[in-house]
Structures are given as C-alpha cells and as structure tokens.
CSV table of C-alpha atoms and ligand atoms in Angstrom, one decimal:
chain,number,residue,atom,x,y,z
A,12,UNK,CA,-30.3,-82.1,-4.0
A,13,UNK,CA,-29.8,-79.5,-1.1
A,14,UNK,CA,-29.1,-76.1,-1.7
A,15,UNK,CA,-25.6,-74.2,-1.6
A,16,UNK,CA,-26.5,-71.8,1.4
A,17,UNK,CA,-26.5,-74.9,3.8
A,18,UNK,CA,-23.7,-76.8,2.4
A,19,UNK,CA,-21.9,-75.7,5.3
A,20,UNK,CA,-19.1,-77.3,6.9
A,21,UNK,CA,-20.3,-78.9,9.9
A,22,UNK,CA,-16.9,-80.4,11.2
A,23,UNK,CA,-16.7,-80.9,15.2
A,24,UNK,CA,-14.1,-78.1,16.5
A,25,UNK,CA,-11.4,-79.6,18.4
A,26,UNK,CA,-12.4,-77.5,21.4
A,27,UNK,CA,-15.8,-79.6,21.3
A,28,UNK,CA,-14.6,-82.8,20.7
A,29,UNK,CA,-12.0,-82.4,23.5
A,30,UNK,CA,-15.1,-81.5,25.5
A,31,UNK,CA,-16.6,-85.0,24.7
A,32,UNK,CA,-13.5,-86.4,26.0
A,33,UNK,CA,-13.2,-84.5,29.0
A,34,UNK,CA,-17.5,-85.2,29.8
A,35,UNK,CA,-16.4,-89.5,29.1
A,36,UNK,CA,-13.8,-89.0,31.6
A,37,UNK,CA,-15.8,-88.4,34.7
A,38,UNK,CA,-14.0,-85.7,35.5
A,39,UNK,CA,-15.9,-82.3,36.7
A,40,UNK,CA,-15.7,-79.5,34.8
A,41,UNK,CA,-15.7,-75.9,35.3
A,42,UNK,CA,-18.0,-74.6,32.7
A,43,UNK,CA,-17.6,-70.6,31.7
A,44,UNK,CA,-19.2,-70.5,28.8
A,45,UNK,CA,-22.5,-71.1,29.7
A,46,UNK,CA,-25.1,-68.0,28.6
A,47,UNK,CA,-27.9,-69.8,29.2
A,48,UNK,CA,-30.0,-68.1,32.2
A,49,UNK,CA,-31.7,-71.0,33.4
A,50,UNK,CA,-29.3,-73.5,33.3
A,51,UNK,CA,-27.0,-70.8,35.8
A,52,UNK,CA,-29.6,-70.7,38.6
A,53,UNK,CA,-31.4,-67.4,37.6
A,54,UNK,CA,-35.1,-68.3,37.5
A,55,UNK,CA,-38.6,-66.9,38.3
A,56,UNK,CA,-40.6,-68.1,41.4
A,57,UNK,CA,-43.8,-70.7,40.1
A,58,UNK,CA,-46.5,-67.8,39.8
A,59,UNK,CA,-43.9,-66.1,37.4
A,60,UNK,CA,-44.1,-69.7,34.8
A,61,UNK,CA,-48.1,-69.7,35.8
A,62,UNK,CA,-48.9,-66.7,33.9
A,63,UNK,CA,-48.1,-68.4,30.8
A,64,UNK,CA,-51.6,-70.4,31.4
A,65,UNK,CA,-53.8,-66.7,30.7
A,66,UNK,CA,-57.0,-66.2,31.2
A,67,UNK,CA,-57.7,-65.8,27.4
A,68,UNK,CA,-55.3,-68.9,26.2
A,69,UNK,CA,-58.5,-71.0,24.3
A,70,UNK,CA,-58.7,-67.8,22.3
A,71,UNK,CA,-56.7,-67.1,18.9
A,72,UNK,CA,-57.4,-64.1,17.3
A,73,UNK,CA,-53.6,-63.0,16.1
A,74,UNK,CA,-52.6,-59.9,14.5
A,75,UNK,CA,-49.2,-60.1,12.1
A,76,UNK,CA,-47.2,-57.6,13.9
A,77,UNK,CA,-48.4,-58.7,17.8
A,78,UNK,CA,-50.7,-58.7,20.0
A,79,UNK,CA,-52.4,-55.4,21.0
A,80,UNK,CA,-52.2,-56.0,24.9
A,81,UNK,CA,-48.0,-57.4,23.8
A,82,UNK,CA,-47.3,-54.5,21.8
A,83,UNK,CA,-48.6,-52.4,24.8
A,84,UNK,CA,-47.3,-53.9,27.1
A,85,UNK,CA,-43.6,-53.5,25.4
A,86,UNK,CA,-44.3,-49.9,24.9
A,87,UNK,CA,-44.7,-49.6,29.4
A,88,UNK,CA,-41.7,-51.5,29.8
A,89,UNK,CA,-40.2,-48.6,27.5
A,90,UNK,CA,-42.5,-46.2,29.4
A,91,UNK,CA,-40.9,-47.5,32.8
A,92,UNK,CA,-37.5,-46.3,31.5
A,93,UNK,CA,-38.5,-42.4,30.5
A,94,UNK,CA,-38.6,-43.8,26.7
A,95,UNK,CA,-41.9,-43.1,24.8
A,96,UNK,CA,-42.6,-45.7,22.1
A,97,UNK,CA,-46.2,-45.8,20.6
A,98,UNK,CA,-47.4,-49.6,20.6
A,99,UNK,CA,-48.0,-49.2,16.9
A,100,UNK,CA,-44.6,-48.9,16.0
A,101,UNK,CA,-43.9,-52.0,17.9
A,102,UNK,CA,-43.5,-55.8,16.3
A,103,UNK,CA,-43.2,-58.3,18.1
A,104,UNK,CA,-41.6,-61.6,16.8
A,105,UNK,CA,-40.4,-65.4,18.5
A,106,UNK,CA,-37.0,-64.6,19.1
A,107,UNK,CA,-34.6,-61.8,18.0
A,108,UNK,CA,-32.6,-64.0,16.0
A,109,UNK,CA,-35.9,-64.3,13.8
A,110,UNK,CA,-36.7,-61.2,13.8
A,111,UNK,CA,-33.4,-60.8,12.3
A,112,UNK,CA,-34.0,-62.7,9.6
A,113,UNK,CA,-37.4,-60.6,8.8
A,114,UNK,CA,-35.7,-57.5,9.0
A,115,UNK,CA,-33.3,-58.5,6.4
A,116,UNK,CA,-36.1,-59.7,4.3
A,117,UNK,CA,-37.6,-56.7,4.2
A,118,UNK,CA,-34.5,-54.6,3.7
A,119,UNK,CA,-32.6,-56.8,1.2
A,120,UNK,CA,-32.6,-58.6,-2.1
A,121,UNK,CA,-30.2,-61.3,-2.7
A,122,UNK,CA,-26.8,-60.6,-3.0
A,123,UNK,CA,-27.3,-57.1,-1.1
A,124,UNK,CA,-25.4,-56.3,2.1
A,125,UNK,CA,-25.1,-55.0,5.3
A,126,UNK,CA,-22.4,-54.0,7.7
A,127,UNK,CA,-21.9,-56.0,11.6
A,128,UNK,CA,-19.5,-55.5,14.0
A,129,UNK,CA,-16.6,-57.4,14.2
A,130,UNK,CA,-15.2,-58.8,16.7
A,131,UNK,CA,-19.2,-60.3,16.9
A,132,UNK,CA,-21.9,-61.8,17.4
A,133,UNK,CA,-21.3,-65.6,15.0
A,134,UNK,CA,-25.1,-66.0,14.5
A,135,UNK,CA,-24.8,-63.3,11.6
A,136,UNK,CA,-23.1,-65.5,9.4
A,137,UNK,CA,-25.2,-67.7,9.2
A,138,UNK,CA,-28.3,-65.3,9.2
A,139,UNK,CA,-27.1,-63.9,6.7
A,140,UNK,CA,-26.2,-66.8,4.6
A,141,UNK,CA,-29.5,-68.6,4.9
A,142,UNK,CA,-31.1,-64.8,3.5
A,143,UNK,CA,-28.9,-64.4,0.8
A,144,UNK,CA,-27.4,-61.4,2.2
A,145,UNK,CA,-23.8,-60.3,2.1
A,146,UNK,CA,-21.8,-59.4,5.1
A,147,UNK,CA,-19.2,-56.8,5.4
A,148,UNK,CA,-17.9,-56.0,8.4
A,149,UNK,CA,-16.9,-52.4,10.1
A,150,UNK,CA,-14.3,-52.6,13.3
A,151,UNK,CA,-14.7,-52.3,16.9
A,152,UNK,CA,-11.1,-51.3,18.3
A,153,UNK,CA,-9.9,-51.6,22.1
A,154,UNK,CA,-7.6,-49.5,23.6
A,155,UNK,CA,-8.2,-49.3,27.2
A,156,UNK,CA,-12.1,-48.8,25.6
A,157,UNK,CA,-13.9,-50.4,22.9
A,158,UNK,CA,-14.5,-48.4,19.9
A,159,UNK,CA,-16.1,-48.0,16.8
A,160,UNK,CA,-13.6,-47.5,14.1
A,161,UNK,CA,-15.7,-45.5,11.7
A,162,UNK,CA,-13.0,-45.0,9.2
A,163,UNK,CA,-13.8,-49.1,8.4
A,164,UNK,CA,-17.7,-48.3,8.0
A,165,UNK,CA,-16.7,-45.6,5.5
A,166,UNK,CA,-14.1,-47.9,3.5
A,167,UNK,CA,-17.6,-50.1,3.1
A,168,UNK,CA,-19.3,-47.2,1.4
A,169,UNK,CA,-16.4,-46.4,-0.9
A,170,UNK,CA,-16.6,-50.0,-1.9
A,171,UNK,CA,-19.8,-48.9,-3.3
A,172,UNK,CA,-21.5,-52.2,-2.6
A,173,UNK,CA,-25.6,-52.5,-1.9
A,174,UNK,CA,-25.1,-51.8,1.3
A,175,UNK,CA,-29.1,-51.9,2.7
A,176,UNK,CA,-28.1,-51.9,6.9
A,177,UNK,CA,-25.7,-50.8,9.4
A,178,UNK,CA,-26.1,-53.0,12.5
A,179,UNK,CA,-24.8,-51.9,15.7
A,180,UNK,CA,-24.7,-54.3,19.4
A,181,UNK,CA,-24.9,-52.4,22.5
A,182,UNK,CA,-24.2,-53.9,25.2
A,183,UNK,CA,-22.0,-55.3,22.3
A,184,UNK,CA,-21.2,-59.5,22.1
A,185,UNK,CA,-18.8,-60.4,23.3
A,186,UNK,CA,-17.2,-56.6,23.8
A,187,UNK,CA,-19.3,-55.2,26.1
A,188,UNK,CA,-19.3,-51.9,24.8
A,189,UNK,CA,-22.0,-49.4,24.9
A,190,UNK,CA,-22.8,-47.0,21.9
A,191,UNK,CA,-22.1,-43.2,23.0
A,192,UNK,CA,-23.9,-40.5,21.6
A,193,UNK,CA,-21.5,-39.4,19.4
A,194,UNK,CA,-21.6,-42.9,17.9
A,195,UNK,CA,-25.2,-42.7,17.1
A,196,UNK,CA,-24.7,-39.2,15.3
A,197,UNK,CA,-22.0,-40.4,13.5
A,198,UNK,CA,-24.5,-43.9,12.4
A,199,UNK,CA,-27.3,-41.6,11.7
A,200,UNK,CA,-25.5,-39.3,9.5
A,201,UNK,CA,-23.9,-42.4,8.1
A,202,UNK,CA,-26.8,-44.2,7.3
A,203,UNK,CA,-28.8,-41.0,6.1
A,204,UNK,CA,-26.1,-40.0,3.4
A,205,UNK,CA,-26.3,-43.5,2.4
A,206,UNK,CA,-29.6,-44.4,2.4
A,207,UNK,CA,-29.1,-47.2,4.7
A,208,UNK,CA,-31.0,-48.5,7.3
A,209,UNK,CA,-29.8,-48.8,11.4
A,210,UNK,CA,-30.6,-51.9,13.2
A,211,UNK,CA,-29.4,-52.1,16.9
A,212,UNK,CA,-29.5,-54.8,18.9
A,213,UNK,CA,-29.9,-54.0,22.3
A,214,UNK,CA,-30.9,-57.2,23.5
A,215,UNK,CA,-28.2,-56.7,26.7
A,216,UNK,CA,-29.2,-52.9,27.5
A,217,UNK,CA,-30.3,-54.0,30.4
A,218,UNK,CA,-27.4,-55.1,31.9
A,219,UNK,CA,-25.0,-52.2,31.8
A,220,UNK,CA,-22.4,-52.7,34.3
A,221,UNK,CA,-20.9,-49.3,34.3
A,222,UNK,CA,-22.8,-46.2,33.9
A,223,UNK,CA,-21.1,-43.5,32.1
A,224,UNK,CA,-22.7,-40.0,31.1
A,225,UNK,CA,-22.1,-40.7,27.3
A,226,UNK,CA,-24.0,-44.0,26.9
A,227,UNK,CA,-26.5,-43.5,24.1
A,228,UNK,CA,-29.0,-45.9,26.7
A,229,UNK,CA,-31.4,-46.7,24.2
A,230,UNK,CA,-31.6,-45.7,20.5
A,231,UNK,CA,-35.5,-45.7,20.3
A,232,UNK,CA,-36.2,-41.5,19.0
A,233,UNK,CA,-36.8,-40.2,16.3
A,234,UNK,CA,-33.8,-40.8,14.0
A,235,UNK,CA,-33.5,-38.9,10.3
A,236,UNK,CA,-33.7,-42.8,9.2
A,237,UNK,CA,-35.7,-45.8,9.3
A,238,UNK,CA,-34.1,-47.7,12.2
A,239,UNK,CA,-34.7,-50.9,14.1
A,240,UNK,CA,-33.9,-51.5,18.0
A,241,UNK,CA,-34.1,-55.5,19.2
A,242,UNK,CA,-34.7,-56.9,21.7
A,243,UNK,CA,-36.5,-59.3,23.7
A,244,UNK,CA,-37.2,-61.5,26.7
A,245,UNK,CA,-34.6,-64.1,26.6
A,246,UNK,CA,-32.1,-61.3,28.0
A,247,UNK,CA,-34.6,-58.5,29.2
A,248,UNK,CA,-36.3,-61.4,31.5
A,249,UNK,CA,-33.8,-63.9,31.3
A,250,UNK,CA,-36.7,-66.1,29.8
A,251,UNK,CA,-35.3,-67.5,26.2
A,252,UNK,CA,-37.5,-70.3,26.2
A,253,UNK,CA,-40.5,-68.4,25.7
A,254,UNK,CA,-39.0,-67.0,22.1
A,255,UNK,CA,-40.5,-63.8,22.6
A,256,UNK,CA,-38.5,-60.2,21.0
A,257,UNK,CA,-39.7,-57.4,19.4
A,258,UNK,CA,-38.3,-54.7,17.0
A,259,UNK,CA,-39.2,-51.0,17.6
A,260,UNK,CA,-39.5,-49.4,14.3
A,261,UNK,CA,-38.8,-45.5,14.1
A,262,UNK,CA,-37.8,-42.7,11.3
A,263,UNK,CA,-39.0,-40.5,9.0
A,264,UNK,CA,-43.3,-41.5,9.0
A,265,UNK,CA,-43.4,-42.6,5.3
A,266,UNK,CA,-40.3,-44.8,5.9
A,267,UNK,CA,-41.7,-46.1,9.2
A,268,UNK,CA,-45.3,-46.6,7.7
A,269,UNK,CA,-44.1,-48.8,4.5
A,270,UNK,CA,-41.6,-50.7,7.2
A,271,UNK,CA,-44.7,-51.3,9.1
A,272,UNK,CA,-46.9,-52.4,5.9
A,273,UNK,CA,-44.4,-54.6,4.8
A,274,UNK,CA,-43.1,-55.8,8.0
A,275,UNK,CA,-46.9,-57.0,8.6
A,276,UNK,CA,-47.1,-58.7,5.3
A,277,UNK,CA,-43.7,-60.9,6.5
A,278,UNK,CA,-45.1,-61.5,9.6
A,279,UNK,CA,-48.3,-62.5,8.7
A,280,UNK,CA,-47.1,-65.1,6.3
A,281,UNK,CA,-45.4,-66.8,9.6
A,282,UNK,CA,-47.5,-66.0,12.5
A,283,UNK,CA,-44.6,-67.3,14.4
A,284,UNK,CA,-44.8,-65.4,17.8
A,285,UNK,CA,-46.5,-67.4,19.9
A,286,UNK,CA,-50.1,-66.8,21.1
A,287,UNK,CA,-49.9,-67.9,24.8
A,288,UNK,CA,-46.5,-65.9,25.5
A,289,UNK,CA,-47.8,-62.8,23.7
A,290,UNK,CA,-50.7,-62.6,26.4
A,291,UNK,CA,-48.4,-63.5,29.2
A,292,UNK,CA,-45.9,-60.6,28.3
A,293,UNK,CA,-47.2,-58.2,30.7
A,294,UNK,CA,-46.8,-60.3,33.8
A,295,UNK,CA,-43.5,-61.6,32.2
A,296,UNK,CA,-42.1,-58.1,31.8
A,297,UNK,CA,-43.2,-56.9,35.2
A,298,UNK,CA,-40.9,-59.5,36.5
A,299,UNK,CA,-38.2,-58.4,34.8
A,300,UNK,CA,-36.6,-55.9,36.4
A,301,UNK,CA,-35.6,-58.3,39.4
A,302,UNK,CA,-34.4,-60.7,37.6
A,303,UNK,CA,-32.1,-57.8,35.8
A,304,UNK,CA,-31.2,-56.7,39.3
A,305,UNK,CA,-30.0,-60.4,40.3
A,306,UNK,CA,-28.3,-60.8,37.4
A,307,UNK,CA,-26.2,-57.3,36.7
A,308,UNK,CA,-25.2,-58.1,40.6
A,309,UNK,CA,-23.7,-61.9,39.6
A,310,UNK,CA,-22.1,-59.9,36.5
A,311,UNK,CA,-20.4,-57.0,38.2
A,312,UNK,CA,-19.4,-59.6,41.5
A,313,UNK,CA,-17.5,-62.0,38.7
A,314,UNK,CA,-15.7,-59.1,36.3
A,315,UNK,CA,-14.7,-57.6,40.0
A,316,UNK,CA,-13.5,-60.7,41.0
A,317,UNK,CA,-11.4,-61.4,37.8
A,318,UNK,CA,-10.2,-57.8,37.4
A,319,UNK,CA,-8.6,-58.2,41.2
A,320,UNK,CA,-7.7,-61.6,40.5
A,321,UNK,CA,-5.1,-60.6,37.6
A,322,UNK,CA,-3.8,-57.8,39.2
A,323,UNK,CA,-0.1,-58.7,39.0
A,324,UNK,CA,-0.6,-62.0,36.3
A,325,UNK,CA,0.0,-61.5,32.7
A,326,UNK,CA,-3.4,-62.0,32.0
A,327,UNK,CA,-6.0,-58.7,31.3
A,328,UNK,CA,-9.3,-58.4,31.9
A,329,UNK,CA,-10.9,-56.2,28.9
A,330,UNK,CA,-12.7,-53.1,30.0
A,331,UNK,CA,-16.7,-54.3,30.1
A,332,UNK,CA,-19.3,-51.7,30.0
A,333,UNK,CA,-22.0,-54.0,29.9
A,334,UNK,CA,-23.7,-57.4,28.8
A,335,UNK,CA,-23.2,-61.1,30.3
A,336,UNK,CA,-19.5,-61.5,28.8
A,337,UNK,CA,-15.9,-60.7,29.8
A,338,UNK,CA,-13.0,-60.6,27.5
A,339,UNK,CA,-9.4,-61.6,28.8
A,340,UNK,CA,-6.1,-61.2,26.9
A,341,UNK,CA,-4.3,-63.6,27.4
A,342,UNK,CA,0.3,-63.8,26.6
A,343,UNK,CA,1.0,-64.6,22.8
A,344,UNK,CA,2.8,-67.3,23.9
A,345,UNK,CA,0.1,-69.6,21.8
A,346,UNK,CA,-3.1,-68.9,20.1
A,347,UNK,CA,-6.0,-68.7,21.6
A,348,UNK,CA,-7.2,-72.1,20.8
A,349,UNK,CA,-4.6,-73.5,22.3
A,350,UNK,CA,-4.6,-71.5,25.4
A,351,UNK,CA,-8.3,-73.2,25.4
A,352,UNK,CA,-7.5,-76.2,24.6
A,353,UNK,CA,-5.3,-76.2,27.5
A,354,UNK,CA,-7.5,-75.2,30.2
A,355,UNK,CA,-9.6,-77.6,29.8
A,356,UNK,CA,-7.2,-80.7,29.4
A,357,UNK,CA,-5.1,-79.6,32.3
A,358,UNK,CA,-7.4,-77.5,34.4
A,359,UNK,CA,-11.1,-78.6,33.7
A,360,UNK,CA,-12.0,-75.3,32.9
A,361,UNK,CA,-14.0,-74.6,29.7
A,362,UNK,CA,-13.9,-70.7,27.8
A,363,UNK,CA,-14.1,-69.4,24.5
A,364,UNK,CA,-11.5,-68.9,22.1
A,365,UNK,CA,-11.7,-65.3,21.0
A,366,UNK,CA,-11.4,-66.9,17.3
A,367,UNK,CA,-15.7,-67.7,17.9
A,368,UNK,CA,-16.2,-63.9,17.9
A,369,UNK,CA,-13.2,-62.6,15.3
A,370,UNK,CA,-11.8,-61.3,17.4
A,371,UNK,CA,-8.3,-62.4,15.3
A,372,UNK,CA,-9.5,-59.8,13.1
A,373,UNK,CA,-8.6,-56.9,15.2
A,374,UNK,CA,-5.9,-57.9,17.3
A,375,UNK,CA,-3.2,-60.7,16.7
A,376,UNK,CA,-3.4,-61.4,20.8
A,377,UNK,CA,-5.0,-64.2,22.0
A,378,UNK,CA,-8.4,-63.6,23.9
A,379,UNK,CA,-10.8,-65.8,25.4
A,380,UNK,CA,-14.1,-64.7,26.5
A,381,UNK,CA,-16.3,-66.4,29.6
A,382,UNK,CA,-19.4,-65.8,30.4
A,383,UNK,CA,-20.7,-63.4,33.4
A,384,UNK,CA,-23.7,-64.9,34.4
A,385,UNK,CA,-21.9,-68.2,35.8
A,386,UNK,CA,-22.4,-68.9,39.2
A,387,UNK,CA,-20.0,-67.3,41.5
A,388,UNK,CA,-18.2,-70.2,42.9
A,389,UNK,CA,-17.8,-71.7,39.8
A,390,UNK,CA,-16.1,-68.7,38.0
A,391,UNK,CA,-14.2,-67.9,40.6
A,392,UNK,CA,-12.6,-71.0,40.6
A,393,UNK,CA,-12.0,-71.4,37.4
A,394,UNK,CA,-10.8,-68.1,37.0
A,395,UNK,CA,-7.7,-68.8,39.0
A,396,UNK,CA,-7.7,-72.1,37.5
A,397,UNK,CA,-7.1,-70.4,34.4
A,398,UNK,CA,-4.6,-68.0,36.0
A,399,UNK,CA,-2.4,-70.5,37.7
A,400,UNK,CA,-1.5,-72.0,34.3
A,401,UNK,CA,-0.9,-68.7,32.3
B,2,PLP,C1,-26.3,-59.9,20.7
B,2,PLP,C2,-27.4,-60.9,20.6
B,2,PLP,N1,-28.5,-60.7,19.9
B,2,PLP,C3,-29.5,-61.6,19.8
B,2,PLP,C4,-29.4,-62.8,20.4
B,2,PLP,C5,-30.5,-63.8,20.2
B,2,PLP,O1,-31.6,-63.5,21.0
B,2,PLP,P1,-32.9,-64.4,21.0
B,2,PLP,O2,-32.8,-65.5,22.0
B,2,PLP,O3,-34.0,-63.4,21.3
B,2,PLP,O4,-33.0,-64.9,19.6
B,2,PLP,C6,-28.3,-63.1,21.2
B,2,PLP,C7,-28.2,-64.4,21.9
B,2,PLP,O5,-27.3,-64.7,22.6
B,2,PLP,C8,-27.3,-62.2,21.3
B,2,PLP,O6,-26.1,-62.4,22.0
C-alpha cells in the first residue's frame, strides 16, 4: 500500500522517550536544544505581526517564482549588505526546506546524487529520500578550525556517480563554520569541471559570531556555474512561522535563464509561498536586522560564557564562527548518547547527541551540541550543570 521512500523507521529515541519521563515527573528541565526563536523570547513588537494584514491582502494575483514587490524587496535586503542581486534572479518559496526539495527536482532524476556536509544538517536525509535522490557525503574536519576536506568531495567524483549538486552550509549546522574564499574557488572549479551545480545554504549568514577577513560573506556573484544561495526569514527575521525563503539563482545566463524557466514551471505547479507573507516581506525584512542584533548578542554572551566556563574542565568548547549552535567535546569515557542520557536523568539538562548531526563520522569523540539562542539564565545554568557531572 504505501510507498518504500516513507517506510521509514519511526522508533522513539531513547533520548525522547527519557524526555517523556523526565516532562511526567514534574521536575523542571533545563532545555538547550531549543532552535526555535519564538519559543526563546526573541520576538517582534505588535506593529511588526500587523503588517501581515496588508493593504492589498483581498487581492491574489500570484506569479510562480514570487511576488514582484517580495522578490524586490529580497533583492534591498541584499542591497543593504553591498550585494547586488537583480529581483529577477530571485525565487521566492514557503520555507527553505521546500525550496530544497524544488531545487532537487529541478536538478535531479531519480537515483541521481548530490554531495552534503557531514557532520550536518539531518533534514537532508530525508529530503532526499522523499525526491529520490542519493546522498553522498564530503567531510568537514576540526582541528582547532572547521574545514572542508576537499580530498572527500574529490573521492565522490572518482566514484563517478551522477553527481547533479554540491551543497555547502555556512554558517554551517551544527559546525558553525563559515566558507572562506578559498573554499568557494576550490567549489566553483569543482563544480565547473564537473558539471555540477552549487547550492549554499546560508540561512545563518546573518549571525556570524566572529568576523574574519577570509569569510566568503555571501556567495551571491557571478560564479562560472549555475548556483543556488538559500535562505529565508525563519533565521534572517527569526520569523519561521511565516514559511517564507528564497533562492537566488546565479551563473553562466543560459544556465541561469533555463534554471529560471524551469524553476517557474515547479513553482507554479504548487503556488505554495504564501500570498499575505509575500506582501508583508518588506516590512518583515526591515525588521530584521534588530532582531539579528539581539540575537548574535544572546549567541556570542552564551559561547563566551561556556568557553570561560570550561576553562580548566575536560570538556571543550568547539571553535564557532557563526550560526545559533555550539559544539562541545566531551571525555570518551562514554558515547555521546550516554553522556546525554545522563544529563538529563541526573542533571535536568537536555542537549544533543552529536550522533543527530554525524558527527561519529568524523571523529570517534563524543560531542553534544546546544543551542545558542537559549535564554541566558537557562544556558548558563545548565552549562555548569553539564560541567559538574563531566
Ligand atoms: C541549515 C538549515 N537550513 C535550512 C533550515 C530550514 O529552514 P526553513 O525554516 O526556512 O525551512 C534549517 C532549519 O533549522 C537549517 O538549520
């Protein structure tokens, strides 16, 4: 009856069920996991939320790749950080995880593949599953610094696969780390030699916690080949619920052109991106940048507070260049679900495993990750919560 892609195993973790224990208990619990902007206190004031009622909401009159006053309006918000974007090559979508999906519709057939991150992002498994796409996966390496290993992206194209994408994450989830410009030439001449496409997610570029000289910033150019930059306002203006992102499409013009025709074909087959929220984005994005502000503050208060706190403790804080998480290495004396497990049975305190992201892939020491954007008090606390039983 139902079809293989979904058959997947939908099990309880034990870090989940214990969580339904410790919630039945009454007992309070230290949450740093939480990415979820409005549930952490960082919200817009009422007239922010009252521009969603337009002037023009009884009218629909949609166009498949966005709205002309959304697609413009992305294109100043690019503007209003020295990039130039022209609203045409601009499609905007309900949520970059869908946009996701269309972009690997357009790029792939069945069975094709393309290449994430790993440690990463878990959504792409299942993205990728439910559009029939393979995944391979390249590595990100840490000493003292996240890199890309690009000696894994090049065993990929030995393998000869149909390798149709190369995705990149900067601000990268949950590794914080920021593409460099040498990472970008190297991707580009990658991607050109093998006619593959780039697709960077840069859903967390505006939250980059520590500037350095060779951070790429933004991809949006003019690259030798067709390329894709995400992003939208669940991170930009800490506003998921309005399901808004779009996808900047740039490269060679007869690439970008057919990306376009074809892209507005998927899109207007859905019509998914709201109406309402498309003719609110101006006042949404002008908003924006104060909400950044208050949350890259939170951010760089909590990983200051957890690098001082484990000064002298065997724990270590992962260098974080940017984004809303923070990686901590933790002893080998167990894994890290059971490192976990126990913080939340004996200390109340809930974090990820690093086994969510992969990160048992590149490194046989436990990790956890918690979340940046949790209230101050809260993370603080936990923190040495987490610390006093290491
Ligand atoms: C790296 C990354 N990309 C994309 C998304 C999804 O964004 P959206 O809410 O726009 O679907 C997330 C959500 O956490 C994310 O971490």
């Amino acid at each position: 009856m139902f079809s293989k892609r979904t058959a997947w195993e939908r099990k309880i973790n034990n870090l989940a069920a214990l969580r339904g224990e410790f919630g039945r208990s009454g007992r309070t619990l230290m949450d740093l996991t939480c990415s979820n902007p409005a549930q952490v206190g960082f919200t817009h004031g009422p007239e922010v939320y009252a521009s969603l009622i337009t002037p023009n909401a009884a009218c629909y009159d949609p166009g498949p790749l966005g709205l002309p006053e959304a697609r413009a309006a992305v294109a100043a918000y690019y503007a209003g950080r020295g990039i130039r974007i022209a609203p045409d090559h601009i499609w905007i979508g309900a949520g970059t995880s869908e946009l996701y999906a269309q972009i690997l519709w357009l790029l792939c057939d069945p069975g094709d593949t393309v290449l994430v991150p790993q440690p990463g992002y878990p959504l792409f498994s299942y993205l990728a599953e439910l559009c029939g796409v393979r995944l391979e996966t390249y590595n990100l390496v840490y000493d003292d610094q996240w890199r890309i290993d690009f000696d894994t992206v090049e065993q990929n194209r030995e393998a000869a696969r149909k390798i149709r994408a190369l995705i990149a994450v900067s601000p990268g989830n949950p590794t914080g780390h920021c593409l460099k410009y040498d990472d970008i030439k190297r991707m580009e001449r990658v991607c050109v030699e093998n006619g593959w496409a780039l697709i960077v997610d840069e859903v967390f570029s505006d939250f980059v916690l520590r500037r350095d000289p060779e951070h790429a910033g933004n991809t949006a150019g003019e690259p030798p080949m067709l390329s894709f930059l995400l992003s939208g306002l669940s991170k930009a203006a800490a506003l998921p619920q309005i399901k808004l992102s779009w996808a900047v499409i740039s490269g060679p013009n007869a690439m970008r052109h057919e990306a376009l025709a074809r892209a507005e074909l998927i899109s207007d087959t859905f019509l998914n991106a709201s109406t309402v929220a498309q003719q609110a984005l101006p006042a949404l994005l002008k908003a924006a940048p104060a909400m950044q502000d208050r949350i890259r503050e939170r951010c760089m208060d909590n990983a200051q507070f957890a690098r001082h706190a484990t000064r002298d403790t065997s724990a270590t804080v992962l260098d974080v260049e940017g984004g809303w998480t923070l990686l901590l290495k933790l002893p080998a004396t167990q894994d890290d679900q059971e490192w976990a497990e126990r913080f939340l049975k004996q200390e109340g305190v809930l974090v990820q495993p690093g086994y969510f992201f992969d990160m048992q892939a590149v490194t046989p020491a436990p990790h956890i990750a918690v979340s940046l954007i949790t209230p101050s008090d809260i993370f603080r606390a936990g923190l040495l919560n987490i610390l006093k039983a290491v």
